[in-house]
């Protein structure tokens, strides 16, 4: 129904989760999460990234973001930005990884 997909709640995070669950089914409980944020937002991503890692998600991040995560004890795999192209050893870009699932 339309009401489910709207995701009504007093808290944005809960409303968003409800909207996604209504539109696409239950949210994933495991898998990979890609994180890439501007320098000004890196401090704000620490808590949610730590939560994802503690829940068993593998974190993929661009180099600057991964560096901040790792500095805070959060494991992250560095992935290449699209404009960087494939790495010298065939490392794939984030766009290629997303296309592969």
One Martini backbone bead per residue (centre of mass of N, CA, C, O) as a GRO file, in nm:
protein
  101
    1UNK     BB    1   0.102   0.031   0.010
    2UNK     BB    2   0.144   0.365   0.037
    3UNK     BB    3   0.192   0.382   0.345
    4UNK     BB    4   0.438   0.198   0.359
    5UNK     BB    5   0.631   0.355   0.160
    6UNK     BB    6   0.645   0.622   0.319
    7UNK     BB    7   0.750   0.599   0.608
    8UNK     BB    8   0.625   0.665   0.898
    9UNK     BB    9   0.802   0.888   1.129
   10UNK     BB   10   0.980   1.076   1.368
   11UNK     BB   11   1.228   0.924   1.247
   12UNK     BB   12   1.414   0.913   0.975
   13UNK     BB   13   1.546   0.629   0.984
   14UNK     BB   14   1.277   0.478   1.025
   15UNK     BB   15   1.130   0.584   0.777
   16UNK     BB   16   1.329   0.478   0.570
   17UNK     BB   17   1.319   0.179   0.645
   18UNK     BB   18   1.017   0.149   0.588
   19UNK     BB   19   1.023   0.231   0.289
   20UNK     BB   20   1.218   0.006   0.196
   21UNK     BB   21   1.056  -0.236   0.299
   22UNK     BB   22   0.796  -0.168   0.136
   23UNK     BB   23   0.938  -0.165  -0.155
   24UNK     BB   24   1.178  -0.424  -0.113
   25UNK     BB   25   1.176  -0.529   0.160
   26UNK     BB   26   1.388  -0.645   0.354
   27UNK     BB   27   1.658  -0.568   0.504
   28UNK     BB   28   1.972  -0.629   0.518
   29UNK     BB   29   2.199  -0.841   0.736
   30UNK     BB   30   2.409  -0.869   0.497
   31UNK     BB   31   2.726  -0.784   0.343
   32UNK     BB   32   2.769  -0.495   0.152
   33UNK     BB   33   2.922  -0.162   0.199
   34UNK     BB   34   2.928   0.159   0.060
   35UNK     BB   35   3.178   0.420   0.132
   36UNK     BB   36   3.150   0.781   0.044
   37UNK     BB   37   3.291   1.084   0.167
   38UNK     BB   38   3.332   1.382   0.255
   39UNK     BB   39   3.542   1.535   0.460
   40UNK     BB   40   3.314   1.689   0.630
   41UNK     BB   41   3.170   1.379   0.689
   42UNK     BB   42   3.360   1.168   0.832
   43UNK     BB   43   3.280   1.184   1.132
   44UNK     BB   44   2.970   1.097   1.089
   45UNK     BB   45   3.041   0.789   0.982
   46UNK     BB   46   3.154   0.619   1.215
   47UNK     BB   47   2.909   0.499   1.361
   48UNK     BB   48   2.757   0.359   1.122
   49UNK     BB   49   3.001   0.190   1.031
   50UNK     BB   50   3.043   0.034   1.292
   51UNK     BB   51   2.767  -0.099   1.293
   52UNK     BB   52   2.796  -0.256   1.032
   53UNK     BB   53   3.049  -0.417   1.113
   54UNK     BB   54   2.921  -0.548   1.374
   55UNK     BB   55   2.691  -0.687   1.178
   56UNK     BB   56   2.888  -0.806   0.923
   57UNK     BB   57   2.977  -0.602   0.730
   58UNK     BB   58   3.130  -0.521   0.439
   59UNK     BB   59   3.361  -0.263   0.377
   60UNK     BB   60   3.355  -0.018   0.126
   61UNK     BB   61   3.614   0.222   0.015
   62UNK     BB   62   3.756   0.489  -0.038
   63UNK     BB   63   4.059   0.592   0.045
   64UNK     BB   64   3.987   0.825   0.247
   65UNK     BB   65   3.767   0.672   0.400
   66UNK     BB   66   3.929   0.420   0.480
   67UNK     BB   67   4.140   0.565   0.649
   68UNK     BB   68   3.945   0.661   0.869
   69UNK     BB   69   3.830   0.392   0.951
   70UNK     BB   70   4.101   0.253   1.027
   71UNK     BB   71   4.180   0.468   1.244
   72UNK     BB   72   3.900   0.358   1.404
   73UNK     BB   73   3.896   0.030   1.372
   74UNK     BB   74   3.767  -0.004   1.077
   75UNK     BB   75   3.710  -0.220   0.844
   76UNK     BB   76   3.841  -0.166   0.501
   77UNK     BB   77   3.797  -0.172   0.155
   78UNK     BB   78   3.961  -0.064  -0.114
   79UNK     BB   79   3.829   0.136  -0.377
   80UNK     BB   80   3.780   0.244  -0.692
   81UNK     BB   81   3.727   0.494  -0.879
   82UNK     BB   82   3.610   0.547  -1.183
   83UNK     BB   83   3.833   0.758  -1.286
   84UNK     BB   84   4.077   0.555  -1.214
   85UNK     BB   85   4.026   0.285  -1.280
   86UNK     BB   86   4.195   0.028  -1.318
   87UNK     BB   87   4.430  -0.143  -1.183
   88UNK     BB   88   4.740  -0.290  -1.234
   89UNK     BB   89   4.599  -0.571  -1.100
   90UNK     BB   90   4.275  -0.539  -1.168
   91UNK     BB   91   4.132  -0.344  -1.008
   92UNK     BB   92   3.822  -0.249  -0.934
   93UNK     BB   93   3.565  -0.059  -0.958
   94UNK     BB   94   3.279   0.030  -0.810
   95UNK     BB   95   3.101  -0.002  -1.060
   96UNK     BB   96   3.183  -0.291  -1.124
   97UNK     BB   97   3.095  -0.413  -0.851
   98UNK     BB   98   2.798  -0.337  -0.873
   99UNK     BB   99   2.737  -0.490  -1.138
  100UNK     BB  100   2.816  -0.775  -1.002
  101UNK     BB  101   2.699  -0.758  -0.687
   0.00000   0.00000   0.00000
